[in-house]
Short mmCIF file of C-alpha atoms in Angstrom, two decimals:
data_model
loop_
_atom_site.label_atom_id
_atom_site.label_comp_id
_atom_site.label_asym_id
_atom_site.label_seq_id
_atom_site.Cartn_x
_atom_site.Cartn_y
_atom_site.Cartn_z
CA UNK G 14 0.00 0.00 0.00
CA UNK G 15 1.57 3.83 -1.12
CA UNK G 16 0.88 5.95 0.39
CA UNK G 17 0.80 9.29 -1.73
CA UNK G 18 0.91 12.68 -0.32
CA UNK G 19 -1.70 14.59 -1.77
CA UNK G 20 0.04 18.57 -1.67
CA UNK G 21 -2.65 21.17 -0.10
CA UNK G 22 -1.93 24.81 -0.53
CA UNK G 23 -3.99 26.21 2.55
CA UNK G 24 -4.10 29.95 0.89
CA UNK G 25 -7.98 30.90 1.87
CA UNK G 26 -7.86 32.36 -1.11
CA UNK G 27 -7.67 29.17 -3.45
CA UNK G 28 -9.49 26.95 -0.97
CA UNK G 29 -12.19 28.46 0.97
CA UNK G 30 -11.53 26.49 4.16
CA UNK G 31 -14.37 27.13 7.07
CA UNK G 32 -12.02 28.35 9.86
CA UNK G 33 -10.15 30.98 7.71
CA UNK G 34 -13.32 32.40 6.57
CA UNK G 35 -15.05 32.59 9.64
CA UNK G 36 -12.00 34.36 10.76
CA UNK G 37 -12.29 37.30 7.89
CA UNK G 38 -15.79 37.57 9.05
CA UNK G 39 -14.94 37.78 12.72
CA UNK G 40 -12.34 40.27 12.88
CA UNK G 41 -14.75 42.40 10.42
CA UNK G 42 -17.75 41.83 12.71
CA UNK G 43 -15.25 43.58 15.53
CA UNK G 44 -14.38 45.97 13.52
CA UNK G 45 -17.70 47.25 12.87
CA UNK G 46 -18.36 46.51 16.43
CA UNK G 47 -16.48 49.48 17.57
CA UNK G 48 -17.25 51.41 14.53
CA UNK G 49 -21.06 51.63 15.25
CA UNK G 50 -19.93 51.92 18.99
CA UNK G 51 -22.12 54.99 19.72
CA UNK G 52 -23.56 54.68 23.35
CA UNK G 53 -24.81 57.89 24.37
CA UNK G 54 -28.41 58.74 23.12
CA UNK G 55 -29.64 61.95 25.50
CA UNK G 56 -29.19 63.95 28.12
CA UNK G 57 -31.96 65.51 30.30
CA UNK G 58 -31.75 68.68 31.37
CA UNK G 59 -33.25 71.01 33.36
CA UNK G 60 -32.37 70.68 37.12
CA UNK G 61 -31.13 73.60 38.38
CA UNK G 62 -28.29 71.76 40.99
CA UNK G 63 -26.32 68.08 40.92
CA UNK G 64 -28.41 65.40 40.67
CA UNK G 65 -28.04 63.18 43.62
CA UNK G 66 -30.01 60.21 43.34
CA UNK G 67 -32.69 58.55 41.41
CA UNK G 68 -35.84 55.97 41.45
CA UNK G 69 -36.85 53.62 38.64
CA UNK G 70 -41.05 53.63 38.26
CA UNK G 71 -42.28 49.49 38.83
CA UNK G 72 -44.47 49.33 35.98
CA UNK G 73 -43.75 52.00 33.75
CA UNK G 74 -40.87 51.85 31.67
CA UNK G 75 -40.41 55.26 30.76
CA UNK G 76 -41.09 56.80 34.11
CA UNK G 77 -37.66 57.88 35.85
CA UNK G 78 -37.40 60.20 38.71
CA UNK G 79 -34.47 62.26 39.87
CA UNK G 80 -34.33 64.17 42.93
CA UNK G 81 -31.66 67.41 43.08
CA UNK G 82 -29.11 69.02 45.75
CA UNK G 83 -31.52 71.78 45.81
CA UNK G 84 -34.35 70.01 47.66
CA UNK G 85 -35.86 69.72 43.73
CA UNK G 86 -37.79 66.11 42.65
CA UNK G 87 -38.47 65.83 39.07
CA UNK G 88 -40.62 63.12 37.29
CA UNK G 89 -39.22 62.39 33.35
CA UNK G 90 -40.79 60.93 30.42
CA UNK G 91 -37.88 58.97 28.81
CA UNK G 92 -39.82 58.29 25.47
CA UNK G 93 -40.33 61.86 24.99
CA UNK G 94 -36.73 63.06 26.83
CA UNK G 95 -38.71 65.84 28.69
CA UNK G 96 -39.58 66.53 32.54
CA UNK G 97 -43.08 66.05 33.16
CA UNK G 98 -43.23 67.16 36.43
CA UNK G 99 -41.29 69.29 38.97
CA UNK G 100 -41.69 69.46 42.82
CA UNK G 101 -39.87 71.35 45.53
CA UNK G 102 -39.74 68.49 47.71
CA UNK G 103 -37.29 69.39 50.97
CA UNK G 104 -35.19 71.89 52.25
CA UNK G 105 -31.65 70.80 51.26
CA UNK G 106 -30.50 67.94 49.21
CA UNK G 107 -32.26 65.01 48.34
CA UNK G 108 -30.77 61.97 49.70
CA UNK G 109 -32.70 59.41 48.87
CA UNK G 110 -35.60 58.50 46.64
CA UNK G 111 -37.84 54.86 45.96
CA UNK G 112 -41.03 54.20 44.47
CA UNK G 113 -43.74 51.90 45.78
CA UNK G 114 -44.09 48.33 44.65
CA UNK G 115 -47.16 49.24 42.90
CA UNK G 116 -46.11 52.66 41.30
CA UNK G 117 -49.18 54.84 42.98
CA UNK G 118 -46.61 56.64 44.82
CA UNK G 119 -42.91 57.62 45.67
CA UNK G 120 -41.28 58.08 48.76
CA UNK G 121 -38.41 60.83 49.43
CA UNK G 122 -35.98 61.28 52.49
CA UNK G 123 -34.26 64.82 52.42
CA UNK G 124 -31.85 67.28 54.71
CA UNK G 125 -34.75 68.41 56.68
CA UNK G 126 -35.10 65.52 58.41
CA UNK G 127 -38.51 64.83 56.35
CA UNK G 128 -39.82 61.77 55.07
CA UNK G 129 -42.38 62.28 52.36
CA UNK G 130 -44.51 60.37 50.65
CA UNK G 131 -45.77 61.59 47.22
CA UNK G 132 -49.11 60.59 44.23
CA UNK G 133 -46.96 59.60 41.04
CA UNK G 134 -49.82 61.18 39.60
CA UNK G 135 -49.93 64.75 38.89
CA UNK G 136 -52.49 66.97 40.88
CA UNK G 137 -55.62 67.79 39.37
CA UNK G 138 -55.81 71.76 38.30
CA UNK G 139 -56.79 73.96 40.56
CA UNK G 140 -54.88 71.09 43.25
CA UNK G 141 -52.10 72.12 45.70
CA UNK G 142 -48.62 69.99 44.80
CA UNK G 143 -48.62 68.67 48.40
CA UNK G 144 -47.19 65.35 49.79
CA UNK G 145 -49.61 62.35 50.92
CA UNK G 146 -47.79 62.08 54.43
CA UNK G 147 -45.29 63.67 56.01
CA UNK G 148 -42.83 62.15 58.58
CA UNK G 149 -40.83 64.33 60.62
CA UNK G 150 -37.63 62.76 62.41
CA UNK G 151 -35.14 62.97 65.06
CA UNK G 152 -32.12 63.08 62.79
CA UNK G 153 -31.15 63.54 59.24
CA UNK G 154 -32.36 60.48 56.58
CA UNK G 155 -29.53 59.55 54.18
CA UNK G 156 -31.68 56.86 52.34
CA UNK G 157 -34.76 54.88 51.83
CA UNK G 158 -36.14 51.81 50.32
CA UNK G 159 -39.19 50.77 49.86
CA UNK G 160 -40.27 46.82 50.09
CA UNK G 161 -40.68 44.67 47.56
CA UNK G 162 -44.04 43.29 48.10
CA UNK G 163 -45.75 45.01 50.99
CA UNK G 164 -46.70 48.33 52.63
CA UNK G 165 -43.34 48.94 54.42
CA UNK G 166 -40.30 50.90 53.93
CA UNK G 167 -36.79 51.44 55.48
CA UNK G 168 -34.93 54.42 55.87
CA UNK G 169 -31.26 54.81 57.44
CA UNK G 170 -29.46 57.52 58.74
CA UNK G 171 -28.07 57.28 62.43
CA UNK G 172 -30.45 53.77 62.46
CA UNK G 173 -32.21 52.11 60.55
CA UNK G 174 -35.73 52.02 60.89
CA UNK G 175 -38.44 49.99 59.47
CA UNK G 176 -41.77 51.93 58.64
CA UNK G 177 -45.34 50.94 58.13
CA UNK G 178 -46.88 53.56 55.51
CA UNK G 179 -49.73 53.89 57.93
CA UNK G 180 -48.31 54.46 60.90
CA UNK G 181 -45.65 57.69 61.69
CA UNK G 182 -43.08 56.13 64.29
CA UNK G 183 -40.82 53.11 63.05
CA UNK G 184 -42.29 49.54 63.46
CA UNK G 185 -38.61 49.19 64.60
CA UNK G 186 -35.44 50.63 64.48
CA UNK G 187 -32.25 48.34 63.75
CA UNK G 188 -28.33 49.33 65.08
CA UNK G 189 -25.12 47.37 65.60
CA UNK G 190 -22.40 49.95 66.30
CA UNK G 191 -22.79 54.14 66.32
CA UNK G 192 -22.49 55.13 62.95
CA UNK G 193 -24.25 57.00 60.20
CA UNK G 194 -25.56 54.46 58.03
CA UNK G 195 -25.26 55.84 53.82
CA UNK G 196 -27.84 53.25 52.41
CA UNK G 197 -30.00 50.62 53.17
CA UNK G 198 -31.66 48.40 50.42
CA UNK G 199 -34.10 45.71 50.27
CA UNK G 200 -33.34 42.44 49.15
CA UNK G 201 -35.57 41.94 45.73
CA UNK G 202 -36.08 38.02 46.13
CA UNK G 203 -35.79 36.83 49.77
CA UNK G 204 -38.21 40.24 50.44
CA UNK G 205 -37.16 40.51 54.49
CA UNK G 206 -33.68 40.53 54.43
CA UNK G 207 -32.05 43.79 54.09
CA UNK G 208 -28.36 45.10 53.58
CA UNK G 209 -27.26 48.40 54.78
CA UNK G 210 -23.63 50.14 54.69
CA UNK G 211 -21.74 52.09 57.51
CA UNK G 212 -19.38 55.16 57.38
CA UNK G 213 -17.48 52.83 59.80
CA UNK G 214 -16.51 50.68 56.87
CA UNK G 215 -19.44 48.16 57.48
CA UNK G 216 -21.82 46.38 55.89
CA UNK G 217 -24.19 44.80 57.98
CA UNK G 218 -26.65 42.45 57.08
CA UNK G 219 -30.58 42.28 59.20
CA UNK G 220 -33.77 39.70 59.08
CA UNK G 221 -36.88 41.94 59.16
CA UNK G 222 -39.15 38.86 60.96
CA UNK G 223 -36.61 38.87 63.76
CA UNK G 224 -35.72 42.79 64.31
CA UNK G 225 -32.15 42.08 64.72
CA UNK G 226 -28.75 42.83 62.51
CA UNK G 227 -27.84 39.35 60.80
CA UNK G 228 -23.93 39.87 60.64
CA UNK G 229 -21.33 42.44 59.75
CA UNK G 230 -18.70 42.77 57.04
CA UNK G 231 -15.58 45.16 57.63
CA UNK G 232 -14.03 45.93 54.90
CA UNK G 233 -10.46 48.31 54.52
CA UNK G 234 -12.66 51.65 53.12
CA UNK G 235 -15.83 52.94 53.24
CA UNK G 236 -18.66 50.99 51.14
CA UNK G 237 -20.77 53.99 49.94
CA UNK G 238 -23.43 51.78 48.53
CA UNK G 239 -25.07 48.05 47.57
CA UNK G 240 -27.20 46.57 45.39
CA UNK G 241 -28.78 43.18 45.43
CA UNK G 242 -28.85 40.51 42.64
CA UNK G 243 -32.40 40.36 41.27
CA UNK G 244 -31.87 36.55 39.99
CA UNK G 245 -29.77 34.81 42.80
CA UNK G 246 -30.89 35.82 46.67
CA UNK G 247 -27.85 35.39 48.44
CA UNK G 248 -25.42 37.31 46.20
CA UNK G 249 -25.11 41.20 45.98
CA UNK G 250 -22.25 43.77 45.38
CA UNK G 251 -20.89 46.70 47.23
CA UNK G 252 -19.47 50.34 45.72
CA UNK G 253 -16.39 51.02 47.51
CA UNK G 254 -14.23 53.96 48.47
CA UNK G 255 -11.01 52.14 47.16
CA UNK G 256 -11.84 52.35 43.68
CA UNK G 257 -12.80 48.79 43.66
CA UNK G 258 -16.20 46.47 43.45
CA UNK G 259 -17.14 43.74 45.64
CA UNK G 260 -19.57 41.02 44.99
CA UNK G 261 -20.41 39.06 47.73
CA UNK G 262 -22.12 35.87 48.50
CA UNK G 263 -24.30 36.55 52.16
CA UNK G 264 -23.80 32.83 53.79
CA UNK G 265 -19.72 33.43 52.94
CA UNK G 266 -18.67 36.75 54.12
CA UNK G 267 -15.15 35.80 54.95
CA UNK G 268 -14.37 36.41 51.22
CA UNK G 269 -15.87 38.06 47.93
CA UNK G 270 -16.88 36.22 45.34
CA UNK G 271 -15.07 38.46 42.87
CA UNK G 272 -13.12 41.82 43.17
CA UNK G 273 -13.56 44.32 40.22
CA UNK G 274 -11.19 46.95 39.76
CA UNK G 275 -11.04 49.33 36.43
CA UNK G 276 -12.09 52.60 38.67
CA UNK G 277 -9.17 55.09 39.49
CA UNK G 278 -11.95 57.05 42.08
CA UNK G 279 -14.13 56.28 44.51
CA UNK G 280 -17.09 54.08 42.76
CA UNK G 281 -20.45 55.98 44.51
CA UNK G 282 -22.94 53.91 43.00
CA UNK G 283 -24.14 50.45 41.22
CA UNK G 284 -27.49 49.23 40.22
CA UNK G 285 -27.64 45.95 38.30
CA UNK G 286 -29.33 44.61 35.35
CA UNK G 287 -32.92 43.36 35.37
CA UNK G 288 -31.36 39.87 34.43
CA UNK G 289 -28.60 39.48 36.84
CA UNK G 290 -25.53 39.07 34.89
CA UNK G 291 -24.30 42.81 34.39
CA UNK G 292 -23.87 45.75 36.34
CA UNK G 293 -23.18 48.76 36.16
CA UNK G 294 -21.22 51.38 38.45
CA UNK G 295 -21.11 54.91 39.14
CA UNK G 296 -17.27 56.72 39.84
CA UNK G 297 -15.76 60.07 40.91
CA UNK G 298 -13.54 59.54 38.19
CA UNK G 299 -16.49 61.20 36.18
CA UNK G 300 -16.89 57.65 34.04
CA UNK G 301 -19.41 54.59 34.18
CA UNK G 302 -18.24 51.48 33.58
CA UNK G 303 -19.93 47.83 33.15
CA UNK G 304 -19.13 44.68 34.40
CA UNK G 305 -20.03 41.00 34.04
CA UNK G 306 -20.98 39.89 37.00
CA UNK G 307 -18.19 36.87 37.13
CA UNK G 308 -15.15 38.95 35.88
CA UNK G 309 -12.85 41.33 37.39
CA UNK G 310 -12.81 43.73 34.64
CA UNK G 311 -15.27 45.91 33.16
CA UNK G 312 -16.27 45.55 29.91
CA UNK G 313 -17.54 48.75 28.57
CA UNK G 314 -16.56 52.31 29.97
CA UNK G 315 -18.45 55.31 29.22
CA UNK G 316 -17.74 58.69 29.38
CA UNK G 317 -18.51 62.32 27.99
CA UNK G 318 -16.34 65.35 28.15
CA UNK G 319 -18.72 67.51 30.14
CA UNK G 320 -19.83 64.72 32.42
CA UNK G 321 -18.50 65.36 36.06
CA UNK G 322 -18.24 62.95 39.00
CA UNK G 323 -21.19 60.79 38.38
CA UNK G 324 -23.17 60.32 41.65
CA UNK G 325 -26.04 58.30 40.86
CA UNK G 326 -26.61 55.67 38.32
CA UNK G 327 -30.18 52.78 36.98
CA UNK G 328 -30.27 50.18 34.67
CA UNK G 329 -33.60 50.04 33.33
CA UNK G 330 -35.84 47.46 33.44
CA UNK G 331 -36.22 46.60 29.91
CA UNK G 332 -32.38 45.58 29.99
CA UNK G 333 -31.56 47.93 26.84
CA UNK G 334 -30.62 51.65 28.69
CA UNK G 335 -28.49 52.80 31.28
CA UNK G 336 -29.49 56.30 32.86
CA UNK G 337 -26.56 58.16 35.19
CA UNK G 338 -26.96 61.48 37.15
CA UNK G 339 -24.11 63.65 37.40
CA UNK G 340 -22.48 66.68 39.33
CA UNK G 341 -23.31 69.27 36.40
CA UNK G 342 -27.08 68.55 36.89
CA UNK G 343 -27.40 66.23 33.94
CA UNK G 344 -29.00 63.09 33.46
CA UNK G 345 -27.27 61.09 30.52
CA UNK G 346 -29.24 58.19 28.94
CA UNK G 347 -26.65 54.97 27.44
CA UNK G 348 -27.02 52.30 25.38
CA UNK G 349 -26.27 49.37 27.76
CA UNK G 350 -24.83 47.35 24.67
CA UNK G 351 -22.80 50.26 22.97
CA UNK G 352 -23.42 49.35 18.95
CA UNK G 353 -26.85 47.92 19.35
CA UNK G 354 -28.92 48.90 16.38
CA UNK G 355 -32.05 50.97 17.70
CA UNK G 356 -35.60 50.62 16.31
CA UNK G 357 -37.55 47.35 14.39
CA UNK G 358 -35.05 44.84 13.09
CA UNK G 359 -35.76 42.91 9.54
CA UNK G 360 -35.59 39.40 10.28
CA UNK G 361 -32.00 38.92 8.12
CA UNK G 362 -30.75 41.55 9.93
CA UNK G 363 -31.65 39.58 13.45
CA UNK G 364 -30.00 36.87 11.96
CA UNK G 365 -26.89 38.58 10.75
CA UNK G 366 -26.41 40.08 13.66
CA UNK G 367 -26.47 36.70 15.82
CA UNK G 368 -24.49 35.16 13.12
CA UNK G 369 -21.67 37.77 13.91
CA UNK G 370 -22.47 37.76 18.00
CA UNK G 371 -21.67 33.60 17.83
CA UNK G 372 -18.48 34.65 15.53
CA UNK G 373 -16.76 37.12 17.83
CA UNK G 374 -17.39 34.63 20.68
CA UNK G 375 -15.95 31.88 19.17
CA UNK G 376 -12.71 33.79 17.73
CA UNK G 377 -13.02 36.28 20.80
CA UNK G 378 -9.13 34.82 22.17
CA UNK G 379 -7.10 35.23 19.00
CA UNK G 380 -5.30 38.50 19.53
CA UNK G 381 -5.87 40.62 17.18
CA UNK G 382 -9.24 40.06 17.56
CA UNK G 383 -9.04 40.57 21.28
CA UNK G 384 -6.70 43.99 20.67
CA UNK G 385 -9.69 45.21 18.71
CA UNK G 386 -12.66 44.31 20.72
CA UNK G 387 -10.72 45.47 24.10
CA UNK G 388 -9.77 48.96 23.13
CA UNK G 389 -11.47 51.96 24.27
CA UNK G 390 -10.25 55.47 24.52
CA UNK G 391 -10.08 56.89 27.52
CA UNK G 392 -9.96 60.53 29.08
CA UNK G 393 -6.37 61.59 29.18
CA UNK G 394 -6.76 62.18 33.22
CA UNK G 395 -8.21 58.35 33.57
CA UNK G 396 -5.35 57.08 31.12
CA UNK G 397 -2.69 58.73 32.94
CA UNK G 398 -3.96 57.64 36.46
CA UNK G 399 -4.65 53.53 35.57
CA UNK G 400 -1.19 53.90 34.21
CA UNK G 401 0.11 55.20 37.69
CA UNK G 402 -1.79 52.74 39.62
CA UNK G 403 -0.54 49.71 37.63
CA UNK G 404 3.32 51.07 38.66
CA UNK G 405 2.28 51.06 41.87
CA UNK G 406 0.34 47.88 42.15
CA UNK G 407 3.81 46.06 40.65
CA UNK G 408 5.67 47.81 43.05
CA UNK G 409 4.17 46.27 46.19
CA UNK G 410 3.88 43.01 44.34
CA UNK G 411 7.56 43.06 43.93
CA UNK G 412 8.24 44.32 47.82
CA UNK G 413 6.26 41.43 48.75
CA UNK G 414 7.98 39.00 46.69
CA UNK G 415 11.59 40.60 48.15
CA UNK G 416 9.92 40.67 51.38
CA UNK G 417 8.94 36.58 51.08
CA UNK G 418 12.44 35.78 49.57
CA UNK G 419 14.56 37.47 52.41
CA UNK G 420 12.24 35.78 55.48
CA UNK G 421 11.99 32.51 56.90
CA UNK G 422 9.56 30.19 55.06
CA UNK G 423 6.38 30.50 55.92
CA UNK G 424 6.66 33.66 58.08
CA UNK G 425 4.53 35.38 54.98
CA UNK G 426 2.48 34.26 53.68
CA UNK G 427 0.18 34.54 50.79
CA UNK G 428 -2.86 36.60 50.62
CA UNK G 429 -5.23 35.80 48.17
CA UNK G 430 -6.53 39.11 46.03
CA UNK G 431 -9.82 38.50 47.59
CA UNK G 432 -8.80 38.66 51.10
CA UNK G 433 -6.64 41.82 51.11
CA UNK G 434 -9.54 43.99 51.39
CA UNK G 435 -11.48 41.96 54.26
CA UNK G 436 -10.67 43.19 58.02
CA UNK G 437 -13.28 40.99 59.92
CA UNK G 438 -16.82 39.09 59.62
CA UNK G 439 -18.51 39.70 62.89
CA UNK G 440 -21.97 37.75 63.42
#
């Protein structure tokens, strides 16, 4: 038996092969990928001072409400990009705004030590613009949420205390420590469990059927905010003062499930996606950014040249828009997938475009395609400063690796990246 070598000239060219040819299409599908890259769709103007937080409406989808330094509340109509209604709603910032479950009302804590509750509705003519209840406190409110399913609502501040919407003292007030308390938030699946975080670098976890804290956190900095995972119960993710992202699962405290880092400023908000796999953050470093849930690095960064440090930041509930409030009283409305096509697709579009979608995944590790889909330009102040930070990250890597080399064995040992930033888990 000869065996005869048959010669192959593997030129794409001359022989068509499948893999080459997916290739071509691949690296072209990235290419136009960041060619039709055009995220930013509006911004809505018209407050008169920063915007400092906002509230996503339960039912409607383009209902948003942002509430103003200046004491100012203001109900938007995102199809039509215009305020719909404006109410001077406290003395003094806003702190913190939620709507109810059902989306008959909103609720909004402010420096006047108020707690309001407000018709989503606006008054009939002739009607006064005034609030359904008033609460009057001891102390200033730095947040509120409202419960997923029933009448009751939380608000934090020295405490935090647990409200029914009919009565006007707390049903019961929560503490573990003497701190001011930033935000509290409801968990969205397992409805009476609720997460709060501490200027003492806490985060505390309490069960609303037993009235007590669950257990405590400490982290190295400040957590300014959380936000729960509305698909798995247990797992939720903290904005930290040390540039950095935390996502936590609640039955393992004594490490995070996955640190992301891509901020070079404190990150002062996060809000995830309505199907649990995203989120996205808020930074001082006047950029958003948005990670997978599983990785440690973001994968889309937005930014604008007029856009200051961005305070506030909601995913919407139809998955397709991010909306971000910032220090020069602008809210900005994103495409959360940057070169998604707007508007009714043709059916050979659809499948053209989730021909290319399952062609940049399954090239998405050859480099050059990798080089292409990973770049992003950046803001010369943000480019400069990851560059700084990377110097100095390798610099303590390399003092620790000195500092392990010139000791006895064993006498340091290794820290995981995870559990750098953990102090203590106190139940």
């Amino acid at each position: 038996l000869i065996l005869i070598s048959v010669p192959r000239n593997y030129d794409p060219l001359l022989h068509p092969f499948e893999v080459p040819r997916e290739y071509t299409r691949a690296l072209n599908a990235t290419k136009l990928e960041r060619v039709f890259a055009k995220p930013f769709l509006s911004s809505l103007d018209g407050h008169r001072d920063g915007v400092n937080c906002m509230a996503k409406h339960p039912k409607s989808l383009s209902t948003v409400l942002s509430g103003a330094c200046d004491g100012e509340v203001k109900i938007w109509n995102l199809t039509k990009r215009q305020c719909i209604r404006t109410i001077q709603a406290h003395e003094g910032f806003v702190r913190g705004m939620c709507a109810r479950f059902c989306g008959t009302s909103f609720f909004t804590v402010g420096d006047d030590k108020t707690v309001k509750q407000w018709k989503m509705e606006r008054p009939e003519y002739g009607e006064e613009e005034e609030p359904i209840h008033t609460i009057l406190g001891k102390t200033v409110y730095t947040g509120i949420d409202h419960h997923w399913k029933e009448a009751v609502f939380a608000t934090c501040g020295h405490q935090v205390d647990i409200w029914d919407e009919q009565r006007t003292s707390p049903m019961c007030s929560l503490t573990w420590g003497f701190d001011s308390i930033s935000s509290v938030k409801f968990n969205p699946i397992e409805t009476y469990l609720l997460g709060s975080c501490a200027s003492d670098r806490n985060i505390v976890l309490y069960d609303m059927r037993k009235s007590t804290p669950l257990k405590k956190v400490i982290l190295n900095m400040r957590t300014n905010t959380l936000c729960w995972n509305p698909m798995e119960a247990f797992i939720f993710t903290a904005a930290n003062e040390d540039y950095n992202l935390y996502t936590f699962d609640m039955r393992y405290l004594e490490s995070p499930v996955m640190v992301h880092m891509d901020h070079v400023s404190a990150v002062l908000d996060v809000d995830y996606s309505p199907t649990g796999k995203e989120f996205v953050s808020a930074s001082f470093d006047k950029s958003v950014r948005i990670f997978p849930v599983n990785k440690g690095h973001s994968r889309e960064v937005y930014h604008t040249k007029r856009m200051q440090h961005v305070i506030t930041v909601k995913w919407t509930s139809d998955n397709k828009y991010i909306l971000c409030g910032s220090d020069e009283m602008n809210i900005r409305l994103w495409k959360a997938n940057a070169s998604e096509k707007l508007g009714v697709l043709a059916p050979r579009e659809k499948a053209a475009m989730n021909y290319n979608q399952k062609l940049k995944e399954k090239f998405q590790y050859h480099p050059k395609i990798r080089r292409i889909a990973q770049h992003r330009h950046l803001p010369k102040s943000i480019f400069c400063q990851i560059k700084e930070q990377r110097i100095m990250r390798e610099a303590r890597r390399r003092k620790e690796l000195n500092r392990r080399k010139h000791s006895k064995p064993g006498s340091v040992p290794f820290v995981s990246e995870r559990k750098k930033h953990i102090v203590a888990v106190v139940k």
